[in-house]
Amino acid sequence: MPGELLAIRDATKYFGGLEAVSGVTLQVADGEVLGLIGPNGAGKSTLFNLITGVYAPDRGEVRFKNRKISGCKPHQVVAAGIARTFQNIRLFANMTALENVMIGRHVRTRSELAEALLRTPGFKQEEKAIQDYARSVLDLVGLLKAGNDLVKNLAYGDQRRIEIARALATEPSLLLLDEPTAGMNPTESAEVMGLMGVIKRKGIAIIVIEHQMDVVMNISDRVAVLDYGKKICEGSPFEVQKDPKVIEAYLGA
Ligand code: ADP
Ligand code: MG
């Protein structure tokens, strides 16, 4: 594939006797938005876990920028340029929005723990740079004003966008979003859709797991469908929508 960014080949993951992800082969090009859909339990989140180093595949491999990343630890995958959000929000509720985003930024900086404890001039300068970068990302997701608010006091939709901001602070070239609009009202969903457009225009590729078909069809360059761990279909949003296998997987579920 020209401009190939991510290449998953034959990825397979068992949980006991259950083949949660089964021989999945899938590519993502530079800057592409891939929609990943399929019924509950199809293996979508597990595939994200295989890409991000939460699990090593039992078979197959994941390559990113022509380097094998399957088997790498999650922090190594982040450093390589893949960031993610989770199906259930994982933020530090008692920290501010800005602090949560700054945590994402720390993977791109070099200060050692000793420097941090001694608060050397170099450390303070770097801390300022981290803060400035985190602010710019908060601005990008439309939440600059919420920077000093504790996360637990923010609306649900805003918390979801803070999580996206934290992922963006790692400067990824590929962003994985696991059901970013789950539980949102139509206004909040539309905001997230707009944000995905902004991220795409920055040249960042996205894989988005999404249940709302209108969202998927709107923002995806390409759509892949998982069912019982297997990729059953892949193509343009238009092609996928009219594929009998896809219709059956959804109506049968
Ligand atoms: P999806 O995100 O498409 O809804 P998942 O990837 O979460 O699906 O799950 C795929 C299958 O693997 C499901 O049957 C689920 O119950 C199972 N599964 C996921 N994670 C684990 C785990 N850590 N241990 C055992 N089974 C799991
Ligand atoms: Mg899931």
Coordinates of N, CA and C and ligand atoms in Angstrom, one line a residue, residues 15 18 20 39-46 55, ligand 1:
F15 N -8.3 -15.7 24.2 CA -8.5 -15.7 25.6 C -9.0 -17.1 26.0
L18 N -11.3 -18.9 23.5 CA -12.0 -17.9 22.6 C -11.0 -17.2 21.7
A20 N -10.5 -14.2 20.2 CA -11.1 -12.8 20.2 C -10.8 -12.0 19.0
P39 N -20.3 -5.8 15.6 CA -21.1 -6.0 16.8 C -20.3 -6.0 18.1
N40 N -21.0 -5.9 19.2 CA -20.3 -6.0 20.5 C -19.6 -7.3 20.6
G41 N -18.4 -7.3 21.1 CA -17.7 -8.6 21.3 C -17.0 -9.1 20.1
A42 N -17.0 -8.2 19.0 CA -16.4 -8.6 17.7 C -14.8 -8.7 17.8
G43 N -14.2 -8.0 18.8 CA -12.8 -8.0 18.9 C -12.1 -6.6 18.6
K44 N -12.9 -5.6 18.5 CA -12.4 -4.3 18.1 C -11.5 -3.7 19.1
S45 N -11.9 -3.7 20.4 CA -11.0 -3.2 21.5 C -9.8 -4.1 21.6
T46 N -10.0 -5.4 21.5 CA -8.8 -6.3 21.6 C -7.8 -6.0 20.5
Y55 N -1.5 -6.2 24.7 CA -1.2 -7.7 24.5 C -0.3 -7.9 23.4
Ligands
ADP1 P1 -15.5 -5.3 21.1 O1 -14.6 -4.2 21.5 O2 -15.6 -5.5 19.6 O3 -16.9 -5.1 21.7 P2 -13.7 -6.9 22.6 O4 -12.4 -6.8 21.9 O5 -13.8 -6.1 23.9 O6 -14.9 -6.7 21.6 O7 -13.9 -8.4 23.0 C1 -13.8 -9.5 22.1 C2 -14.1 -10.8 22.8 O8 -13.0 -11.1 23.7 C3 -15.3 -10.8 23.7 O9 -15.9 -12.1 23.6 C4 -14.8 -10.5 25.1 O10 -15.7 -11.0 26.1 C5 -13.5 -11.2 25.1 N1 -12.5 -10.5 25.9 C6 -12.0 -9.3 25.8 N2 -11.1 -9.0 26.7 C7 -10.9 -10.1 27.4 C8 -10.1 -10.5 28.5 N3 -9.2 -9.7 29.0 N4 -10.2 -11.8 29.0 C9 -11.1 -12.6 28.5 N5 -11.9 -12.4 27.4 C10 -11.8 -11.1 26.9

